[in-house]
N, CA, C and O atoms as a Tinker XYZ file with bonds, in Angstrom:
   548  protein
     1  N     84.055000  108.177000   87.792000    73     2
     2  CA    82.625000  108.190000   87.420000    64     1     3
     3  C     82.544000  109.267000   86.158000    63     2     4     5
     4  O     83.129000  110.350000   86.147000    81     3
     5  N     81.830000  108.828000   85.264000    73     3     6
     6  CA    81.764000  109.269000   84.210000    64     5     7
     7  C     81.168000  111.012000   83.861000    63     6     8     9
     8  O     80.259000  111.285000   84.644000    81     7
     9  N     81.362000  111.718000   83.273000    73     7    10
    10  CA    81.419000  113.123000   82.679000    64     9    11
    11  C     80.760000  113.287000   81.563000    63    10    12    13
    12  O     81.580000  113.313000   80.646000    81    11
    13  N     79.221000  113.464000   81.007000    73    11    14
    14  CA    78.665000  113.291000   80.096000    64    13    15
    15  C     78.365000  114.554000   80.210000    63    14    16    17
    16  O     78.291000  115.179000   81.268000    81    15
    17  N     78.065000  115.231000   78.413000    73    15    18
    18  CA    77.197000  116.455000   77.956000    64    17    19
    19  C     75.956000  115.957000   77.193000    63    18    20    21
    20  O     76.138000  115.205000   76.235000    81    19
    21  N     74.883000  116.267000   77.495000    73    19    22
    22  CA    74.022000  115.689000   77.109000    64    21    23
    23  C     73.122000  116.844000   75.963000    63    22    24    25
    24  O     72.169000  117.388000   76.521000    81    23
    25  N     73.273000  117.135000   74.890000    73    23    26
    26  CA    72.325000  118.022000   73.964000    64    25    27
    27  C     71.019000  117.604000   73.561000    63    26    28    29
    28  O     70.742000  116.574000   72.946000    81    27
    29  N     70.278000  118.455000   73.945000    73    27    30
    30  CA    68.817000  118.765000   74.147000    64    29    31
    31  C     68.151000  118.035000   73.152000    63    30    32    33
    32  O     67.106000  117.530000   73.563000    81    31
    33  N     68.418000  117.813000   71.968000    73    31    34
    34  CA    67.615000  118.080000   70.668000    64    33    35
    35  C     67.517000  116.249000   70.389000    63    34    36    37
    36  O     68.599000  115.666000   70.325000    81    35
    37  N     66.723000  115.735000   70.292000    73    35    38
    38  CA    66.536000  114.379000   70.339000    64    37    39
    39  C     67.365000  113.519000   69.158000    63    38    40    41
    40  O     67.460000  114.021000   68.038000    81    39
    41  N     67.870000  112.412000   69.396000    73    39    42
    42  CA    68.677000  112.027000   67.914000    64    41    43
    43  C     67.834000  110.848000   67.639000    63    42    44    45
    44  O     66.643000  110.818000   67.950000    81    43
    45  N     68.549000  109.723000   66.966000    73    43    46
    46  CA    67.685000  109.157000   66.012000    64    45    47
    47  C     66.656000  107.716000   67.194000    63    46    48    49
    48  O     67.158000  106.783000   67.821000    81    47
    49  N     65.648000  107.985000   67.117000    73    47    50
    50  CA    64.478000  107.134000   67.701000    64    49    51
    51  C     64.296000  107.744000   68.867000    63    50    52    53
    52  O     63.897000  107.170000   69.880000    81    51
    53  N     64.664000  109.306000   68.758000    73    51    54
    54  CA    63.741000  110.277000   69.941000    64    53    55
    55  C     64.770000  110.283000   71.034000    63    54    56    57
    56  O     64.562000  110.986000   72.023000    81    55
    57  N     66.061000  109.431000   70.928000    73    55    58
    58  CA    66.599000  109.543000   72.174000    64    57    59
    59  C     67.431000  110.576000   72.215000    63    58    60    61
    60  O     67.756000  110.978000   71.098000    81    59
    61  N     68.105000  111.414000   73.546000    73    59    62
    62  CA    68.738000  112.540000   73.456000    64    61    63
    63  C     70.444000  112.186000   72.987000    63    62    64    65
    64  O     71.222000  111.279000   73.285000    81    63
    65  N     70.521000  113.172000   72.280000    73    63    66
    66  CA    72.189000  113.317000   72.064000    64    65    67
    67  C     73.090000  113.207000   73.425000    63    66    68    69
    68  O     72.777000  114.076000   74.238000    81    67
    69  N     73.938000  112.502000   73.776000    73    67    70
    70  CA    74.995000  112.279000   74.704000    64    69    71
    71  C     76.431000  112.063000   74.256000    63    70    72    73
    72  O     76.830000  111.254000   73.419000    81    71
    73  N     77.185000  113.002000   75.021000    73    71    74
    74  CA    78.498000  113.033000   74.281000    64    73    75
    75  C     79.505000  112.556000   75.721000    63    74    76    77
    76  O     79.558000  113.157000   76.794000    81    75
    77  N     80.076000  111.583000   75.416000    73    75    78
    78  CA    80.847000  110.995000   76.842000    64    77    79
    79  C     82.449000  112.087000   76.871000    63    78    80    81
    80  O     83.166000  112.395000   75.919000    81    79
    81  N     82.572000  112.421000   78.203000    73    79    82
    82  CA    83.575000  113.415000   77.922000    64    81    83
    83  C     84.652000  112.556000   78.831000    63    82    84    85
    84  O     84.262000  111.864000   79.771000    81    83
    85  N     86.173000  112.675000   78.431000    73    83    86
    86  CA    87.123000  112.342000   79.236000    64    85    87
    87  C     87.261000  112.498000   80.896000    63    86    88    89
    88  O     87.584000  113.557000   81.435000    81    87
    89  N     86.894000  110.989000   81.768000    73    87    90
    90  CA    86.744000  111.033000   83.039000    64    89    91
    91  C     87.944000  112.187000   83.736000    63    90    92    93
    92  O     87.631000  112.892000   84.696000    81    91
    93  N     88.944000  112.231000   83.275000    73    91    94
    94  CA    90.397000  112.592000   83.765000    64    93    95
    95  C     90.104000  114.418000   83.696000    63    94    96    97
    96  O     91.021000  115.215000   83.891000    81    95
    97  N     89.046000  114.735000   83.467000    73    95    98
    98  CA    89.065000  116.302000   83.209000    64    97    99
    99  C     88.249000  116.845000   84.377000    63    98   100   101
   100  O     87.107000  116.499000   84.676000    81    99
   101  N     89.250000  118.034000   85.183000    73    99   102
   102  CA    89.259000  118.114000   86.548000    64   101   103
   103  C     88.498000  119.572000   86.547000    63   102   104   105
   104  O     88.794000  120.302000   85.601000    81   103
   105  N     87.823000  119.931000   87.229000    73   103   106
   106  CA    86.670000  121.455000   87.248000    64   105   107
   107  C     87.656000  121.896000   88.173000    63   106   108   109
   108  O     87.687000  121.554000   89.355000    81   107
   109  N     88.620000  122.812000   87.505000    73   107   110
   110  CA    89.579000  123.761000   87.856000    64   109   111
   111  C     89.043000  124.652000   88.367000    63   110   112   113
   112  O     89.551000  124.837000   89.473000    81   111
   113  N     87.913000  125.639000   88.067000    73   111   114
   114  CA    87.422000  126.768000   89.294000    64   113   115
   115  C     85.843000  126.440000   89.950000    63   114   116   117
   116  O     84.828000  127.136000   89.956000    81   115
   117  N     86.144000  124.917000   90.553000    73   115   118
   118  CA    84.974000  124.520000   91.156000    64   117   119
   119  C     84.788000  125.813000   92.497000    63   118   120   121
   120  O     83.730000  126.417000   92.670000    81   119
   121  N     86.145000  126.057000   93.398000    73   119   122
   122  CA    85.436000  126.686000   94.614000    64   121   123
   123  C     85.841000  127.980000   94.501000    63   122   124   125
   124  O     85.750000  128.660000   95.523000    81   123
   125  N     86.478000  128.747000   93.018000    73   123   126
   126  CA    86.815000  129.920000   92.935000    64   125   127
   127  C     85.463000  130.542000   92.530000    63   126   128   129
   128  O     85.842000  131.676000   92.239000    81   127
   129  N     83.890000  130.533000   92.285000    73   127   130
   130  CA    83.029000  131.350000   92.215000    64   129   131
   131  C     82.591000  131.649000   93.518000    63   130   132   133
   132  O     82.687000  130.926000   94.510000    81   131
   133  N     81.924000  133.185000   93.403000    73   131   134
   134  CA    81.534000  133.791000   94.539000    64   133   135
   135  C     79.979000  133.728000   94.528000    63   134   136   137
   136  O     79.343000  134.483000   93.791000    81   135
   137  N     79.274000  132.694000   95.467000    73   135   138
   138  CA    77.594000  132.928000   95.335000    64   137   139
   139  C     77.622000  134.281000   95.720000    63   138   140   141
   140  O     76.934000  134.890000   94.901000    81   139
   141  N     78.015000  134.943000   96.447000    73   139   142
   142  CA    77.427000  136.235000   97.030000    64   141   143
   143  C     78.564000  137.530000   96.718000    63   142   144   145
   144  O     79.778000  137.602000   96.909000    81   143
   145  N     77.671000  138.395000   96.210000    73   143   146
   146  CA    78.465000  139.417000   96.141000    64   145   147
   147  C     78.265000  140.671000   97.059000    63   146   148   149
   148  O     77.330000  140.692000   97.860000    81   147
   149  N     79.147000  141.722000   96.944000    73   147   150
   150  CA    78.653000  142.463000   98.233000    64   149   151
   151  C     79.649000  143.908000   97.808000    63   150   152   153
   152  O     80.689000  144.042000   97.163000    81   151
   153  N     78.836000  144.756000   98.453000    73   151   154
   154  CA    79.818000  146.173000   97.883000    64   153   155
   155  C     79.387000  146.698000   99.374000    63   154   156   157
   156  O     78.381000  146.435000  100.032000    81   155
   157  N     80.488000  147.517000   99.663000    73   155   158
   158  CA    80.456000  148.405000  101.136000    64   157   159
   159  C     81.027000  150.073000  100.403000    63   158   160   161
   160  O     81.812000  150.229000   99.468000    81   159
   161  N     80.456000  150.917000  101.051000    73   159   162
   162  CA    80.739000  152.098000  101.133000    64   161   163
   163  C     80.326000  152.967000  102.256000    63   162   164   165
   164  O     79.295000  152.756000  102.895000    81   163
   165  N     81.183000  154.002000  102.505000    73   163   166
   166  CA    80.984000  154.530000  103.801000    64   165   167
   167  C     80.100000  155.749000  103.271000    63   166   168   169
   168  O     79.967000  155.904000  102.057000    81   167
   169  N     79.589000  156.480000  104.042000    73   167   170
   170  CA    78.272000  157.638000  103.915000    64   169   171
   171  C     79.604000  159.031000  104.360000    63   170   172   173
   172  O     80.787000  158.827000  104.632000    81   171
   173  N     78.946000  160.258000  104.306000    73   171   174
   174  CA    79.669000  161.701000  105.037000    64   173   175
   175  C     80.129000  161.496000  106.405000    63   174   176   177
   176  O     81.105000  161.998000  106.963000    81   175
   177  N     79.238000  160.647000  106.868000    73   175   178
   178  CA    79.369000  160.558000  108.558000    64   177   179
   179  C     79.872000  159.337000  108.950000    63   178   180   181
   180  O     79.531000  158.976000  110.076000    81   179
   181  N     80.703000  158.492000  108.224000    73   179   182
   182  CA    81.535000  157.711000  108.697000    64   181   183
   183  C     80.704000  156.164000  108.802000    63   182   184   185
   184  O     81.198000  155.047000  108.955000    81   183
   185  N     79.378000  156.536000  108.669000    73   183   186
   186  CA    78.884000  154.705000  108.893000    64   185   187
   187  C     78.915000  154.125000  107.659000    63   186   188   189
   188  O     79.233000  154.824000  106.697000    81   187
   189  N     78.564000  152.635000  107.467000    73   187   190
   190  CA    79.224000  151.639000  106.852000    64   189   191
   191  C     77.720000  151.418000  106.102000    63   190   192   193
   192  O     76.738000  151.277000  106.831000    81   191
   193  N     77.554000  151.391000  104.562000    73   191   194
   194  CA    76.283000  151.071000  103.690000    64   193   195
   195  C     77.348000  149.578000  103.640000    63   194   196   197
   196  O     78.527000  149.329000  103.891000    81   195
   197  N     76.346000  148.950000  103.241000    73   195   198
   198  CA    77.015000  147.430000  103.048000    64   197   199
   199  C     75.751000  146.844000  102.326000    63   198   200   201
   200  O     74.736000  146.771000  103.019000    81   199
   201  N     75.684000  146.437000  101.086000    73   199   202
   202  CA    74.918000  145.449000  100.186000    64   201   203
   203  C     75.458000  143.964000   99.898000    63   202   204   205
   204  O     76.647000  143.726000   99.689000    81   203
   205  N     74.612000  143.155000   99.910000    73   203   206
   206  CA    74.646000  141.604000   99.563000    64   205   207
   207  C     73.471000  141.240000   98.735000    63   206   208   209
   208  O     72.302000  141.620000   98.799000    81   207
   209  N     74.020000  140.477000   98.009000    73   207   210
   210  CA    73.216000  139.570000   97.238000    64   209   211
   211  C     73.552000  138.045000   96.900000    63   210   212   213
   212  O     74.546000  137.319000   96.902000    81   211
   213  N     72.965000  138.004000   96.775000    73   211   214
   214  CA    72.778000  135.872000   96.197000    64   213   215
   215  C     73.086000  136.308000   94.598000    63   214   216   217
   216  O     72.517000  137.300000   94.142000    81   215
   217  N     73.903000  135.614000   93.869000    73   215   218
   218  CA    73.563000  135.829000   92.356000    64   217   219
   219  C     72.809000  134.295000   91.930000    63   218   220   221
   220  O     73.095000  133.190000   92.391000    81   219
   221  N     71.966000  134.567000   91.099000    73   219   222
   222  CA    71.145000  133.576000   90.580000    64   221   223
   223  C     71.527000  132.311000   89.850000    63   222   224   225
   224  O     71.022000  131.188000   89.880000    81   223
   225  N     72.491000  132.768000   89.231000    73   223   226
   226  CA    73.410000  131.976000   87.705000    64   225   227
   227  C     74.714000  132.307000   87.746000    63   226   228   229
   228  O     75.301000  132.921000   88.636000    81   227
   229  N     75.153000  131.856000   86.705000    73   227   230
   230  CA    76.183000  132.248000   85.790000    64   229   231
   231  C     77.655000  131.966000   86.670000    63   230   232   233
   232  O     78.590000  132.765000   86.612000    81   231
   233  N     77.700000  130.657000   87.516000    73   231   234
   234  CA    78.783000  129.991000   87.995000    64   233   235
   235  C     79.779000  129.202000   86.827000    63   234   236   237
   236  O     79.526000  128.148000   86.244000    81   235
   237  N     80.680000  129.850000   86.724000    73   235   238
   238  CA    81.493000  128.783000   85.724000    64   237   239
   239  C     82.168000  127.571000   85.880000    63   238   240   241
   240  O     83.008000  127.339000   86.750000    81   239
   241  N     81.833000  126.912000   85.132000    73   239   242
   242  CA    82.443000  125.188000   85.042000    64   241   243
   243  C     83.657000  125.245000   83.696000    63   242   244   245
   244  O     83.510000  125.402000   82.484000    81   243
   245  N     84.698000  125.069000   84.431000    73   243   246
   246  CA    85.792000  124.767000   83.358000    64   245   247
   247  C     86.037000  123.296000   83.753000    63   246   248   249
   248  O     85.876000  122.927000   84.916000    81   247
   249  N     86.490000  122.328000   82.612000    73   247   250
   250  CA    86.941000  121.524000   82.653000    64   249   251
   251  C     88.124000  121.442000   81.655000    63   250   252   253
   252  O     88.196000  121.615000   80.438000    81   251
   253  N     89.325000  121.007000   82.931000    73   251   254
   254  CA    90.768000  121.438000   81.937000    64   253   255
   255  C     91.135000  119.683000   82.036000    63   254   256   257
   256  O     90.719000  118.917000   82.905000    81   255
   257  N     91.921000  119.386000   81.014000    73   255   258
   258  CA    92.826000  118.384000   80.812000    64   257   259
   259  C     94.382000  118.591000   80.641000    63   258   260   261
   260  O     94.575000  119.785000   80.414000    81   259
   261  N     95.241000  118.074000   80.657000    73   259   262
   262  CA    96.481000  118.651000   80.842000    64   261   263
   263  C     97.365000  117.454000   79.819000    63   262   264   265
   264  O     96.987000  116.413000   79.281000    81   263
   265  N     98.552000  118.085000   79.851000    73   263   266
   266  CA    99.489000  117.360000   78.742000    64   265   267
   267  C     99.905000  115.957000   79.016000    63   266   268   269
   268  O    100.817000  115.459000   78.356000    81   267
   269  N     99.302000  115.301000   79.935000    73   267   270
   270  CA    99.286000  113.683000   80.093000    64   269   271
   271  C     97.962000  113.304000   80.519000    63   270   272   273
   272  O     98.009000  112.260000   81.170000    81   271
   273  N     96.915000  113.724000   80.404000    73   271   274
   274  CA    95.560000  113.404000   80.935000    64   273   275
   275  C     94.456000  114.001000   80.350000    63   274   276   277
   276  O     94.562000  114.874000   79.489000    81   275
   277  N     93.367000  113.567000   80.784000    73   275   278
   278  CA    92.016000  114.395000   80.319000    64   277   279
   279  C     92.038000  114.497000   78.599000    63   278   280   281
   280  O     91.810000  115.582000   78.065000    81   279
   281  N     92.263000  113.566000   77.979000    73   279   282
   282  CA    92.733000  113.984000   76.258000    64   281   283
   283  C     91.237000  113.425000   75.482000    63   282   284   285
   284  O     90.578000  112.502000   75.961000    81   283
   285  N     90.905000  114.051000   74.397000    73   283   286
   286  CA    89.925000  113.997000   73.798000    64   285   287
   287  C     90.033000  113.606000   72.359000    63   286   288   289
   288  O     90.678000  114.374000   71.647000    81   287
   289  N     89.445000  112.409000   71.745000    73   287   290
   290  CA    90.095000  112.460000   70.558000    64   289   291
   291  C     89.361000  113.079000   69.006000    63   290   292   293
   292  O     88.336000  112.457000   68.728000    81   291
   293  N     89.556000  113.659000   68.473000    73   291   294
   294  CA    89.364000  114.314000   67.385000    64   293   295
   295  C     87.928000  114.443000   66.864000    63   294   296   297
   296  O     87.378000  115.473000   66.477000    81   295
   297  N     87.397000  113.134000   66.931000    73   295   298
   298  CA    86.147000  112.802000   66.522000    64   297   299
   299  C     84.806000  113.443000   67.571000    63   298   300   301
   300  O     83.965000  114.175000   67.049000    81   299
   301  N     84.727000  113.131000   68.891000    73   299   302
   302  CA    83.875000  114.051000   69.394000    64   301   303
   303  C     84.269000  115.609000   70.179000    63   302   304   305
   304  O     83.602000  116.485000   70.730000    81   303
   305  N     85.736000  115.392000   69.881000    73   303   306
   306  CA    85.872000  117.234000   69.810000    64   305   307
   307  C     85.352000  117.753000   68.578000    63   306   308   309
   308  O     84.792000  118.845000   68.678000    81   307
   309  N     85.405000  117.221000   67.423000    73   307   310
   310  CA    84.507000  117.923000   66.204000    64   309   311
   311  C     82.592000  118.133000   66.694000    63   310   312   313
   312  O     82.153000  119.265000   66.494000    81   311
   313  N     81.952000  117.462000   67.071000    73   311   314
   314  CA    81.315000  117.294000   68.096000    64   313   315
   315  C     80.736000  118.307000   68.763000    63   314   316   317
   316  O     79.734000  118.985000   68.533000    81   315
   317  N     81.719000  118.295000   69.829000    73   315   318
   318  CA    81.956000  119.285000   70.665000    64   317   319
   319  C     81.991000  120.709000   69.917000    63   318   320   321
   320  O     81.164000  121.485000   70.394000    81   319
   321  N     82.698000  121.200000   68.931000    73   319   322
   322  CA    82.991000  122.178000   68.802000    64   321   323
   323  C     81.925000  122.763000   67.749000    63   322   324   325
   324  O     81.928000  123.935000   67.372000    81   323
   325  N     80.864000  121.618000   67.258000    73   323   326
   326  CA    79.764000  122.081000   66.627000    64   325   327
   327  C     78.681000  122.455000   67.269000    63   326   328   329
   328  O     77.897000  123.288000   66.814000    81   327
   329  N     78.520000  121.773000   68.571000    73   327   330
   330  CA    77.791000  122.769000   69.923000    64   329   331
   331  C     77.961000  123.790000   70.206000    63   330   332   333
   332  O     77.128000  124.691000   70.307000    81   331
   333  N     79.023000  123.820000   70.373000    73   331   334
   334  CA    79.639000  125.180000   70.964000    64   333   335
   335  C     79.383000  126.419000   70.144000    63   334   336   337
   336  O     79.389000  127.555000   70.617000    81   335
   337  N     79.120000  126.068000   68.669000    73   335   338
   338  CA    78.916000  127.160000   67.547000    64   337   339
   339  C     77.186000  127.062000   67.926000    63   338   340   341
   340  O     76.711000  128.114000   67.499000    81   339
   341  N     76.230000  126.337000   68.465000    73   339   342
   342  CA    75.139000  126.647000   68.514000    64   341   343
   343  C     74.302000  127.885000   69.343000    63   342   344   345
   344  O     73.506000  127.633000   70.247000    81   343
   345  N     74.569000  129.036000   68.955000    73   343   346
   346  CA    74.515000  130.252000   70.174000    64   345   347
   347  C     73.326000  130.278000   70.976000    63   346   348   349
   348  O     72.240000  130.280000   70.396000    81   347
   349  N     73.393000  130.305000   72.595000    73   347   350
   350  CA    72.070000  129.989000   73.253000    64   349   351
   351  C     71.957000  129.026000   73.581000    63   350   352   353
   352  O     71.098000  128.915000   74.456000    81   351
   353  N     72.479000  128.077000   73.277000    73   351   354
   354  CA    71.560000  126.202000   73.140000    64   353   355
   355  C     72.334000  125.909000   74.565000    63   354   356   357
   356  O     73.535000  125.787000   74.806000    81   355
   357  N     71.197000  125.846000   75.396000    73   355   358
   358  CA    71.653000  124.891000   76.848000    64   357   359
   359  C     71.669000  123.697000   76.774000    63   358   360   361
   360  O     70.836000  122.988000   76.211000    81   359
   361  N     72.941000  123.266000   77.525000    73   359   362
   362  CA    73.094000  121.516000   77.850000    64   361   363
   363  C     72.561000  120.863000   79.288000    63   362   364   365
   364  O     72.003000  121.267000   80.308000    81   363
   365  N     72.948000  119.911000   78.880000    73   363   366
   366  CA    72.840000  118.895000   80.680000    64   365   367
   367  C     74.253000  118.380000   80.600000    63   366   368   369
   368  O     74.615000  117.582000   79.735000    81   367
   369  N     75.144000  118.941000   81.670000    73   367   370
   370  CA    76.390000  118.468000   81.690000    64   369   371
   371  C     76.570000  117.291000   83.308000    63   370   372   373
   372  O     76.568000  117.875000   84.392000    81   371
   373  N     76.688000  115.971000   83.302000    73   371   374
   374  CA    76.624000  115.609000   84.201000    64   373   375
   375  C     77.850000  114.946000   84.552000    63   374   376   377
   376  O     78.392000  114.050000   83.905000    81   375
   377  N     78.391000  115.651000   86.030000    73   375   378
   378  CA    79.694000  114.908000   86.539000    64   377   379
   379  C     79.312000  114.467000   88.180000    63   378   380   381
   380  O     78.648000  115.007000   89.065000    81   379
   381  N     80.110000  113.182000   88.077000    73   379   382
   382  CA    80.028000  112.341000   89.536000    64   381   383
   383  C     78.231000  112.766000   90.237000    63   382   384   385
   384  O     77.882000  113.317000   91.281000    81   383
   385  N     77.389000  112.147000   88.982000    73   383   386
   386  CA    76.202000  111.864000   89.441000    64   385   387
   387  C     75.026000  113.547000   89.383000    63   386   388   389
   388  O     73.801000  113.630000   89.294000    81   387
   389  N     75.893000  114.434000   89.463000    73   387   390
   390  CA    75.135000  115.814000   89.942000    64   389   391
   391  C     74.732000  116.181000   88.321000    63   390   392   393
   392  O     75.618000  115.740000   87.589000    81   391
   393  N     73.727000  116.814000   87.610000    73   391   394
   394  CA    73.471000  117.604000   86.483000    64   393   395
   395  C     73.628000  118.969000   86.904000    63   394   396   397
   396  O     73.414000  119.484000   88.002000    81   395
   397  N     74.001000  119.410000   85.927000    73   395   398
   398  CA    74.268000  120.930000   85.650000    64   397   399
   399  C     73.481000  121.693000   84.789000    63   398   400   401
   400  O     73.962000  121.216000   83.761000    81   399
   401  N     72.907000  122.251000   84.502000    73   399   402
   402  CA    72.405000  123.024000   83.384000    64   401   403
   403  C     73.322000  124.016000   82.917000    63   402   404   405
   404  O     73.548000  124.949000   83.688000    81   403
   405  N     74.004000  123.998000   81.594000    73   403   406
   406  CA    74.794000  124.879000   81.064000    64   405   407
   407  C     74.644000  125.706000   79.766000    63   406   408   409
   408  O     73.654000  125.562000   79.048000    81   407
   409  N     75.570000  126.513000   79.494000    73   407   410
   410  CA    75.512000  127.052000   78.109000    64   409   411
   411  C     77.419000  127.399000   77.908000    63   410   412   413
   412  O     78.273000  127.668000   78.753000    81   411
   413  N     77.466000  127.297000   76.998000    73   411   414
   414  CA    79.137000  127.380000   76.166000    64   413   415
   415  C     79.333000  129.310000   76.971000    63   414   416   417
   416  O     78.602000  130.296000   76.879000    81   415
   417  N     80.598000  129.087000   77.658000    73   415   418
   418  CA    81.087000  130.221000   77.903000    64   417   419
   419  C     81.772000  130.669000   77.025000    63   418   420   421
   420  O     82.969000  130.385000   77.002000    81   419
   421  N     81.115000  131.624000   75.904000    73   419   422
   422  CA    81.998000  131.944000   74.772000    64   421   423
   423  C     82.418000  132.792000   75.141000    63   422   424   425
   424  O     83.445000  132.820000   74.462000    81   423
   425  N     82.484000  134.056000   76.071000    73   423   426
   426  CA    83.207000  135.241000   76.514000    64   425   427
   427  C     84.598000  134.773000   76.389000    63   426   428   429
   428  O     85.543000  135.206000   75.730000    81   427
   429  N     84.441000  133.485000   77.427000    73   427   430
   430  CA    85.950000  133.219000   77.923000    64   429   431
   431  C     86.611000  132.081000   77.413000    63   430   432   433
   432  O     87.348000  131.277000   77.982000    81   431
   433  N     86.028000  132.184000   75.661000    73   431   434
   434  CA    86.664000  130.873000   74.558000    64   433   435
   435  C     86.055000  129.487000   75.227000    63   434   436   437
   436  O     86.468000  129.042000   76.297000    81   435
   437  N     85.012000  128.873000   74.439000    73   435   438
   438  CA    83.978000  128.065000   75.091000    64   437   439
   439  C     85.321000  126.593000   74.844000    63   438   440   441
   440  O     85.609000  125.918000   75.833000    81   439
   441  N     85.777000  126.385000   73.909000    73   439   442
   442  CA    86.731000  125.140000   73.763000    64   441   443
   443  C     88.193000  125.449000   73.566000    63   442   444   445
   444  O     88.322000  126.319000   72.706000    81   443
   445  N     89.113000  125.116000   73.969000    73   443   446
   446  CA    90.660000  125.461000   73.402000    64   445   447
   447  C     91.204000  123.771000   73.452000    63   446   448   449
   448  O     91.108000  123.255000   74.566000    81   447
   449  N     91.613000  123.124000   72.629000    73   447   450
   450  CA    92.212000  122.200000   72.337000    64   449   451
   451  C     93.689000  122.214000   71.573000    63   450   452   453
   452  O     93.949000  123.127000   70.789000    81   451
   453  N     94.524000  121.281000   71.812000    73   451   454
   454  CA    95.681000  121.496000   71.653000    64   453   455
   455  C     96.215000  120.159000   71.292000    63   454   456   457
   456  O     96.265000  119.342000   72.210000    81   455
   457  N     96.667000  119.753000   69.991000    73   455   458
   458  CA    97.550000  118.424000   69.805000    64   457   459
   459  C     97.907000  117.723000   70.668000    63   458   460   461
   460  O     98.398000  118.433000   71.545000    81   459
   461  N     97.934000  116.945000   70.867000    73   459   462
   462  CA    98.987000  115.801000   71.932000    64   461   463
   463  C    100.491000  115.471000   70.923000    63   462   464   465
   464  O    101.691000  115.496000   71.194000    81   463
   465  N     99.778000  115.193000   69.779000    73   463   466
   466  CA   101.196000  114.948000   68.610000    64   465   467
   467  C    100.525000  115.901000   67.371000    63   466   468   469
   468  O     99.467000  115.651000   66.795000    81   467
   469  N    101.081000  116.620000   67.211000    73   467   470
   470  CA   100.737000  117.640000   66.268000    64   469   471
   471  C    100.875000  117.257000   64.576000    63   470   472   473
   472  O    101.896000  117.403000   63.904000    81   471
   473  N     99.702000  116.788000   64.155000    73   471   474
   474  CA   100.030000  115.982000   62.641000    64   473   475
   475  C     99.224000  117.398000   61.576000    63   474   476   477
   476  O     98.366000  118.140000   62.055000    81   475
   477  N     99.742000  117.519000   60.092000    73   475   478
   478  CA    99.557000  118.320000   59.423000    64   477   479
   479  C     98.210000  117.722000   58.674000    63   478   480   481
   480  O     97.623000  118.481000   57.904000    81   479
   481  N     97.764000  116.544000   58.853000    73   479   482
   482  CA    96.433000  116.193000   58.321000    64   481   483
   483  C     95.929000  115.074000   59.664000    63   482   484   485
   484  O     96.261000  113.889000   59.689000    81   483
   485  N     95.250000  115.611000   60.507000    73   483   486
   486  CA    94.918000  114.697000   62.062000    64   485   487
   487  C     93.723000  114.225000   61.150000    63   486   488   489
   488  O     93.135000  114.847000   60.265000    81   487
   489  N     93.511000  112.791000   61.678000    73   487   490
   490  CA    92.617000  111.411000   61.908000    64   489   491
   491  C     91.653000  112.030000   63.051000    63   490   492   493
   492  O     91.927000  112.826000   63.950000    81   491
   493  N     90.364000  111.364000   62.698000    73   491   494
   494  CA    89.502000  111.357000   63.876000    64   493   495
   495  C     89.957000  110.866000   65.035000    63   494   496   497
   496  O     89.579000  111.452000   66.049000    81   495
   497  N     90.750000  109.840000   65.166000    73   495   498
   498  CA    91.328000  108.802000   66.376000    64   497   499
   499  C     92.448000  109.495000   66.902000    63   498   500   501
   500  O     92.934000  108.950000   67.893000    81   499
   501  N     93.339000  111.193000   66.287000    73   499   502
   502  CA    94.106000  111.932000   67.159000    64   501   503
   503  C     93.315000  112.193000   68.335000    63   502   504   505
   504  O     92.093000  112.238000   68.477000    81   503
   505  N     94.532000  112.403000   69.379000    73   503   506
   506  CA    94.288000  112.959000   70.676000    64   505   507
   507  C     94.603000  114.375000   71.068000    63   506   508   509
   508  O     95.653000  114.959000   70.802000    81   507
   509  N     93.207000  115.043000   71.970000    73   507   510
   510  CA    93.873000  116.663000   72.191000    64   509   511
   511  C     93.710000  116.901000   73.493000    63   510   512   513
   512  O     92.970000  116.317000   74.283000    81   511
   513  N     94.576000  117.954000   73.708000    73   511   514
   514  CA    94.314000  117.928000   74.783000    64   513   515
   515  C     93.363000  118.662000   75.026000    63   514   516   517
   516  O     92.900000  119.226000   74.035000    81   515
   517  N     92.493000  119.046000   76.778000    73   515   518
   518  CA    91.006000  119.772000   76.034000    64   517   519
   519  C     90.738000  120.600000   77.384000    63   518   520   521
   520  O     91.051000  120.294000   78.534000    81   519
   521  N     90.097000  121.686000   76.931000    73   519   522
   522  CA    89.535000  122.894000   78.047000    64   521   523
   523  C     88.332000  122.846000   77.764000    63   522   524   525
   524  O     88.276000  122.709000   76.542000    81   523
   525  N     87.104000  122.887000   78.285000    73   523   526
   526  CA    85.631000  123.186000   78.227000    64   525   527
   527  C     85.233000  124.381000   79.296000    63   526   528   529
   528  O     85.277000  124.216000   80.515000    81   527
   529  N     84.939000  125.300000   78.813000    73   527   530
   530  CA    84.132000  126.295000   79.601000    64   529   531
   531  C     82.984000  126.363000   79.376000    63   530   532   533
   532  O     82.788000  126.753000   78.225000    81   531
   533  N     81.996000  126.148000   79.989000    73   531   534
   534  CA    80.542000  126.432000   80.720000    64   533   535
   535  C     80.311000  127.628000   81.560000    63   534   536   537
   536  O     81.280000  128.033000   82.202000    81   535
   537  N     79.022000  128.353000   81.678000    73   535   538
   538  CA    78.607000  128.697000   82.404000    64   537   539
   539  C     77.050000  127.876000   82.818000    63   538   540   541
   540  O     76.212000  127.485000   82.005000    81   539
   541  N     76.984000  127.767000   84.382000    73   539   542
   542  CA    75.517000  127.108000   85.074000    64   541   543
   543  C     74.583000  127.900000   85.046000    63   542   544   545
   544  O     74.615000  129.094000   85.343000    81   543
   545  N     73.867000  127.393000   84.754000    73   543   546
   546  CA    72.167000  128.211000   84.626000    64   545   547
   547  C     71.423000  128.565000   85.994000    63   546   548
   548  O     70.314000  129.099000   85.973000    81   547
């Protein structure tokens, strides 16, 4: 099933700008996020004080490719890099039919791309191993 990233700005003819991402990207931290935060503390009498709360947003979505899968061509990578440079802009990431409202996780390094075969003068059709980092809103 395809993975897409939709920019909210309308393109030509009023249609949204949609970028198709490599299907083989793996959501590497899908089950690593803690929905509930909790603190524990003991009083001077030895009683336990426990506080717990559900997080409202901020789940990381890291989509990773590898040495031999999840490659992205330089052309779409340039578009992704331009979109990541738009501070605070939200996007719709659709994976396996589920849409997620996301922003780029700039703190973690929004995009990491390594050329599959390094060239001194890369072309738009050259492939890159890709990692994309988002935060769910």
